[in-house]
Amino acid sequence: MEGDTANSLAREVLQLHVSAEKDSDIPGADQREPCTRQINLDNGKDVQDISTAFRCAASVLDTGQLVKDPYFTLFEAVGALEIMDPKMDSGYLKDSETLGDKFDILKELLPEEVVGLMDQLLCHEMAWHMGHPLSQSLFTSYHIDRLLWPEPKKLDEARFDRQAPVTGNGMLHVVFRAYCLALVKCCDHVHRRIGAEHYYEEEDFVSNLYNRNLLSDFDGAQVEMLLHDAIHFTEQQSKLDEAWRRAIVVRLTLRQRILKAMELDLNLVKANGVQLWRDCGDLLPEIRQTQTLGTPVKEAFSVKIQRKLASSVPPRPMVEIKFEDAHAFLNNLCRDAADVYHVLEYHGCSNLLTFTYMFQSRKPQPAIYIRCLLQSLLFHDMRVLGKITITTLIYDDLAELVLPADVLLDPANGNVEAPHDPRFQLAKKMSGFVLRVGDPFLDIFRAICMNRSRARRMLCHLVLEWESVQLEAEKLDAELRQYTGEKPLMDGGPTGTEIWSFPLSSWAYYYKLRQMEWIVQLGFELGIYQNDELSAMYWHLGHLAGAKIQHIERIQTFVTRRFRQPKRWSAKDRYSFQQCFSFLKVMLTEASATQWFAIALSKLYTALSPFTLLPSRPQRLPYSTSELRHALRMRPFMQLSIPEVPSYSELAAATSTTSGVEPSEGASSTEGQALSILEIADEASKVGRKEWEALSKFGAQAARCVNCEDWWRKSVKDVIRACIICSIAIATAKKGAMKAQGKPVRKMLEAEMPADGKSYHDFWAVQRCPYNTYN
Amino acid sequence: MTDREGLQYVQYHSSKESTYLAAIRQLISNDLSEPYSIYVYRYFLYQWGDLCFLALDEHDNMLGVVISKLEPHRGGPMRGYIAMLAVKKEHRGKGIATKLVRMAIDVMIERDADEIALETEVTNTAAMKLYERLGFLRSKRLHRYYLNGNSAFRFVLFVKENAFTSRLGYDENDGDEDQPELPPSA
Ligand SMILES: CC(C)(COP(=O)(O)OP(=O)(O)OC[C@H]1O[C@@H](n2cnc3c(N)ncnc32)[C@H](O)[C@@H]1OP(=O)(O)O)[C@@H](O)C(=O)NCCC(=O)NCCS
């Protein structure tokens, strides 16, 4: 910049009214002339008054004309705030409104107020855990605000009396301060735990700290000391009624325990995580009972504090969580946290997957903190569960599913140093494989840890990755043959085609199928499919389960053949085979159970569709055809090579009321067709139920649910219940169709879908179908 | 266009901003806890004014409005998006919204849309029913999508037959990791 210009600029700058005052003086600025507005300047050198030029340019625009570059997106538009609009401008003051409140933070606290405040803070803390921002929850507290701002350099500075220490008023300065600091420190642990794992900002959790620090530089032990002192202090208050004393001490103790249980370094809490969280939970009944002793202090909280927080969002109301809800939430949190530590008991890879899966399908789904804790436990210190290498995990899994006692997984391969030795090559190729699949494999666990909506979406992406994994594994399988000397099976047919085992790609395909199944099943759980889609989607589920059955049988064939080959198997090898066979058997039973139940439901909904018992859309929809809707539904799977995506005509035929059905005699044709289809449904539901019951008979080891047996059994039992409801619905439907005799079936039968969360199992949407007794 | 009840359905145009914008904002913000800034309206209305339709009574009072856009989605299909829809409380249940949405969809189809999308709260029975009866399907659930903590469904309607060529795969077509189309308020 040339000297002259710089000088004149500097002069202009001097002429501007430079305000060193705080923002608080800005309101009222609207009364001034626009051209003499105040400008805050820290450093005046780059300021140019463009008002004139701007007004001149603006004068040639029409109202509503948008001037934007291509980079101005909707997102920016939504982020814009209108100054002086009270709903958007957090600095806006209405007439006679004051910037802050007149809350005296140093006011002496009565014991009932201490209890009340602690419980209010607990509600705000839980609100944050539930996904609300700090600005609308904990940071509305004047006490917390005072402790954290200005940012204390030493823990000692984090006091309510920031100027000079005040003596006396121990309830406030000793007891309540310790409680607040410990609570903030807990939040720090939560914030860091969640921040280190995979979660979705705003959806699961709002991590914004608004430029505040949650005491993250101070040691938890220091805070713990303060709690200790506070407890001691309270216990010494002989003039204080025993009931208050107890109520306060139990709250301080709960804080102490939570703080300890939330320790960030998992190695310090791993061994007794279950106990630590049970200890927290044990105090909750007493907290609940003594809640009535507290008196809330409403004035100690205000949304006006939002104005001091570094944020660009409009002012938003305080989130009010009822104490009962906060309490229940914390109760679940403690229970889930205690349970989640059982994940560390390793019983093999598929068992680990069952645990993760069962844990995450709990209702309500575990809180975000817990879901992140599970992710940390699953993988920390660069190891699965902090102790198992990814190679071991994947080898365990391969052995369980496709390669028991196989040379491919022999750890001794790694000791061979001669490059021409096939074992050297095997080791090299296999470690390349592990490197390739490690992430996608762990991603399956990660996906399950997400909120349910995300889990489904993440699986939709992940399944594409597994498609590639499968194709690459197929190539590798072919390469590995030259080192393993595998002999093909000969197809018995006239052409005598060779059939190879493809162990690695079989493994990948199995997981791909599993993900596809989950995508559809989560679709039911999340209410994605409408009533008129149920028959097609259950047909699709049955189709996937069918593909899985074929695939598992194929694996079984090859494992059995290998086991029978003339070779002396060691006891260890035999055990490995046995594990594999038992696993395949359970998986086969589960796939078959799924298939039959899915067919039963598909047929039930097909049979009833002409009678429109359930609220559903008109057959013809103005902008859509069934083909286009089919294309949309199959979109997540379109890119997958196998299993082949059912074509529209295939699906339409499978769910049509007319094709391949002989109407039963003596009934009108629609009812006759319905009856025939219901017969098939009935048969399928009987087989399905038998299969689910067979599944429920497996032991925990075989079912791979050793550390989560109760959950697994309950889940299977719930499906059996759903099967029973399905059988009943089929039976009443049959009765209705049979007795209709010309009368409209609609009059004989009613039908309704269970309300949200009211079905026995979320994957199985079974309608209730009561027989209408008035007819 | 005037219907039996004496309602007129008009296509918006930027030249009508001074007549209509205030009323549009008013109508839409009634159902929102937090208003959209004027830029959000202008973002849509200036670029896709012809995809905005208004329902007016005989005295030109605004009874309903739909605001939408149409552009290639992530370099893939041409995607129409219904951003806002509202009908005045006393006039709901008379088919006004259905009519407005259909007019917007018709223009989108005329302008070569492949698919149309939108989000709605999972508890918004009226809106879900309306879209479902036009042929929309729920394509995914969006967890805690709205400020009030409620979840949403994304609804999608394919309107063109080239489904199998342009819609391979999940990733390209389905705004997923992306910001929601219209960052939610409500
Ligand atoms: C959604 C909204 C635009 C619908 O407007 P509308 O003019 O009443 O809609 P229509 O009359 O065209 O159709 C609505 C359908 O839903 C039905 N409906 C309305 N409220 C319903 C309810 N609570 N439960 C079940 N169905 C309901 C109507 O009866 C009608 O179906 P019908 O023709 O079978 O009777 C209106 O309710 C509204 O403005 N809501 C607030 C804003 C909003 O939610 N916008 C949508 C955001 S995507």
XYZ file of C-alpha atoms in Angstrom, chain A residues 93-386:
294
model
C -33.186 -6.093 24.365
C -36.857 -5.336 24.518
C -37.918 -2.104 26.174
C -37.035 -2.184 29.835
C -35.312 -5.549 29.455
C -31.946 -5.730 31.166
C -28.898 -7.493 29.902
C -28.448 -9.699 32.919
C -30.446 -10.568 35.996
C -29.812 -9.402 39.459
C -28.969 -12.757 40.906
C -26.672 -12.568 43.882
C -24.369 -15.451 43.469
C -22.803 -15.002 46.890
C -26.117 -15.256 48.639
C -25.988 -17.641 51.535
C -27.575 -20.972 50.639
C -29.982 -22.850 52.824
C -29.450 -26.604 52.928
C -32.696 -27.216 51.082
C -31.496 -24.862 48.384
C -28.242 -26.770 48.105
C -30.180 -29.979 47.545
C -32.518 -28.236 45.128
C -29.682 -26.701 43.153
C -27.796 -29.979 42.946
C -30.867 -31.659 41.516
C -31.481 -28.828 39.088
C -27.927 -29.137 37.880
C -28.360 -32.875 37.513
C -31.331 -32.265 35.254
C -29.291 -29.892 33.131
C -26.398 -32.296 32.986
C -28.657 -35.090 31.792
C -30.202 -32.742 29.244
C -26.739 -32.342 27.806
C -26.246 -36.107 27.784
C -29.516 -36.412 25.927
C -28.182 -34.217 23.152
C -29.082 -30.653 24.089
C -26.439 -27.918 23.950
C -24.699 -26.679 27.087
C -25.933 -23.177 26.305
C -29.485 -24.326 26.924
C -28.661 -26.535 29.856
C -25.753 -26.400 32.298
C -24.431 -23.116 31.036
C -27.606 -21.381 32.081
C -26.409 -21.676 35.672
C -24.968 -18.511 37.199
C -22.881 -20.596 39.543
C -21.258 -22.619 36.792
C -20.728 -19.460 34.792
C -18.923 -17.780 37.669
C -16.681 -20.770 38.254
C -15.631 -21.044 34.641
C -15.409 -17.429 33.562
C -12.991 -15.742 33.405
C -11.123 -18.948 32.855
C -9.425 -19.984 36.101
C -5.699 -20.544 35.830
C -5.601 -22.557 38.993
C -8.330 -24.693 40.460
C -8.203 -22.442 43.470
C -9.388 -19.561 41.312
C -12.508 -21.421 40.292
C -14.568 -19.860 43.054
C -17.846 -18.016 43.358
C -16.049 -15.132 45.031
C -13.675 -14.371 42.233
C -12.362 -11.102 43.681
C -11.291 -12.028 47.158
C -11.937 -15.155 49.158
C -14.886 -14.754 51.447
C -14.983 -16.630 54.688
C -17.995 -18.402 56.088
C -20.966 -19.474 54.018
C -19.587 -22.993 53.845
C -22.700 -24.443 52.244
C -21.935 -22.325 49.227
C -18.157 -22.065 49.158
C -17.251 -25.534 50.349
C -20.149 -27.808 49.611
C -21.837 -26.428 46.544
C -18.595 -25.332 44.945
C -17.119 -28.799 45.242
C -20.259 -30.278 43.780
C -20.232 -27.883 40.844
C -16.560 -28.390 40.117
C -16.924 -32.158 40.218
C -19.910 -31.985 37.940
C -17.983 -29.874 35.459
C -15.085 -32.289 35.649
C -17.460 -35.161 34.893
C -18.625 -33.204 31.872
C -15.009 -32.828 30.843
C -14.593 -36.597 30.889
C -17.793 -37.076 28.941
C -16.794 -34.454 26.415
C -13.421 -36.037 25.849
C -14.697 -39.590 25.701
C -17.313 -38.714 23.116
C -14.941 -36.444 21.218
C -12.509 -39.306 20.757
C -15.040 -41.617 19.146
C -17.400 -41.649 16.217
C -20.650 -39.770 16.765
C -22.799 -37.279 14.902
C -22.636 -33.681 16.001
C -26.046 -32.282 16.961
C -27.775 -35.541 16.189
C -26.197 -37.420 19.067
C -24.473 -34.742 21.004
C -23.583 -31.060 20.907
C -19.916 -30.671 21.687
C -19.782 -26.867 21.576
C -18.217 -25.427 24.730
C -18.723 -21.796 23.682
C -15.127 -20.992 24.404
C -15.388 -22.252 27.963
C -13.040 -24.814 29.376
C -14.474 -27.672 31.403
C -11.601 -27.642 33.892
C -9.800 -29.923 31.508
C -6.364 -28.769 32.693
C -6.997 -29.761 36.259
C -6.527 -33.160 37.660
C -9.599 -35.105 38.676
C -7.803 -36.009 41.905
C -7.730 -32.357 42.958
C -11.448 -32.066 42.463
C -11.946 -35.315 44.270
C -10.138 -33.814 47.286
C -12.554 -30.921 47.332
C -15.464 -33.339 47.310
C -13.857 -35.197 50.125
C -13.562 -31.992 52.141
C -17.116 -31.073 51.317
C -18.411 -34.382 52.598
C -16.386 -33.996 55.739
C -17.638 -30.452 56.201
C -21.253 -31.491 55.802
C -20.925 -34.328 58.234
C -19.553 -31.904 60.791
C -22.592 -29.662 60.625
C -24.155 -30.881 63.827
C -26.764 -28.143 63.797
C -27.994 -29.393 60.485
C -30.910 -31.757 60.500
C -29.843 -35.348 59.849
C -32.129 -35.620 56.823
C -30.513 -32.645 55.032
C -27.087 -33.804 55.967
C -27.742 -37.197 54.490
C -29.318 -35.736 51.355
C -26.315 -33.530 50.721
C -23.748 -36.189 51.509
C -25.377 -38.744 49.244
C -25.287 -36.268 46.366
C -21.645 -35.453 46.962
C -20.886 -39.145 47.198
C -22.676 -39.846 43.939
C -20.538 -37.180 42.280
C -17.456 -38.754 43.746
C -18.392 -42.137 42.354
C -19.409 -40.903 38.941
C -16.214 -38.920 38.636
C -14.241 -42.013 39.441
C -16.222 -44.257 37.141
C -15.873 -41.808 34.255
C -12.094 -41.957 34.444
C -10.633 -41.465 30.997
C -7.754 -43.869 31.259
C -9.515 -47.166 30.707
C -6.613 -49.110 32.128
C -7.402 -47.652 35.520
C -11.032 -48.688 35.505
C -11.131 -51.729 33.262
C -10.755 -54.261 36.011
C -13.662 -52.972 38.072
C -15.771 -50.912 35.690
C -18.849 -53.000 36.396
C -18.543 -52.436 40.127
C -17.760 -48.735 39.852
C -20.960 -48.111 37.928
C -23.036 -50.352 40.126
C -21.824 -48.294 43.066
C -23.164 -45.198 41.344
C -26.480 -46.836 40.593
C -26.824 -47.974 44.192
C -27.147 -44.379 45.370
C -29.892 -43.441 42.958
C -32.874 -44.669 44.981
C -31.825 -42.494 47.874
C -31.326 -39.503 45.613
C -34.840 -40.014 44.398
C -36.315 -40.371 47.858
C -34.636 -37.222 49.146
C -35.484 -35.099 46.135
C -38.492 -33.628 47.927
C -36.190 -32.191 50.572
C -34.808 -29.759 48.046
C -36.104 -26.348 47.099
C -35.262 -25.356 43.543
C -33.669 -21.955 43.097
C -35.097 -20.792 39.815
C -33.293 -17.456 39.787
C -29.944 -19.202 39.731
C -30.500 -20.078 36.071
C -31.053 -17.820 33.133
C -30.938 -17.979 29.359
C -29.449 -14.524 29.397
C -26.084 -16.066 30.074
C -26.180 -17.180 26.443
C -25.290 -13.642 25.501
C -21.898 -14.077 27.080
C -21.182 -17.336 25.306
C -19.216 -17.389 22.102
C -21.882 -18.520 19.713
C -23.552 -17.515 16.502
C -26.899 -19.084 17.131
C -30.019 -17.227 18.088
C -31.110 -17.203 21.703
C -32.776 -20.458 22.540
C -34.940 -21.460 25.446
C -33.680 -23.356 28.424
C -34.254 -27.083 28.158
C -36.356 -28.225 31.060
C -35.994 -31.876 31.915
C -38.166 -33.213 34.691
C -36.315 -34.624 37.650
C -37.961 -38.029 37.182
C -36.784 -38.160 33.599
C -33.265 -37.074 34.452
C -33.175 -39.610 37.237
C -34.399 -42.395 34.994
C -31.888 -41.407 32.363
C -29.028 -41.521 34.843
C -30.297 -44.813 36.122
C -30.113 -46.297 32.635
C -26.750 -44.713 32.126
C -25.347 -46.395 35.235
C -26.907 -49.721 34.337
C -25.688 -49.616 30.751
C -22.224 -48.492 31.821
C -21.938 -51.367 34.256
C -23.138 -53.816 31.621
C -20.962 -52.503 28.865
C -17.793 -53.503 30.689
C -18.738 -57.145 30.166
C -17.670 -56.628 26.596
C -14.113 -57.045 27.793
C -14.678 -60.733 28.438
C -13.516 -62.109 25.144
C -15.217 -65.298 23.966
C -14.319 -65.150 20.319
C -15.060 -62.754 17.553
C -18.658 -63.688 16.735
C -19.510 -63.575 20.392
C -18.083 -60.077 20.467
C -20.310 -59.114 17.591
C -23.355 -60.613 19.288
C -22.574 -58.633 22.419
C -22.160 -55.373 20.562
C -25.270 -55.970 18.570
C -27.414 -57.061 21.515
C -26.195 -54.230 23.671
C -27.013 -51.645 21.055
C -30.487 -52.951 20.377
C -31.536 -52.292 23.945
C -34.505 -50.035 24.369
C -33.983 -47.187 24.931
C -30.751 -47.333 23.049
C -27.803 -46.623 25.356
C -26.878 -42.952 25.673
C -24.232 -41.441 23.447
C -21.691 -41.460 26.262
C -22.189 -45.176 26.675
C -22.065 -45.833 22.971
C -18.755 -44.029 22.789
C -17.516 -45.850 25.848
C -18.332 -49.098 24.081
C -16.357 -47.951 21.064
C -13.406 -47.118 23.311
C -13.615 -50.449 25.063
C -13.842 -52.275 21.765
C -10.704 -50.637 20.550
C -8.089 -48.957 22.687
C -4.324 -49.044 23.109
C -4.205 -50.058 19.449
C -5.807 -53.358 20.311
C -9.248 -54.835 20.186
C -10.515 -54.761 23.795
C -7.104 -53.362 24.593
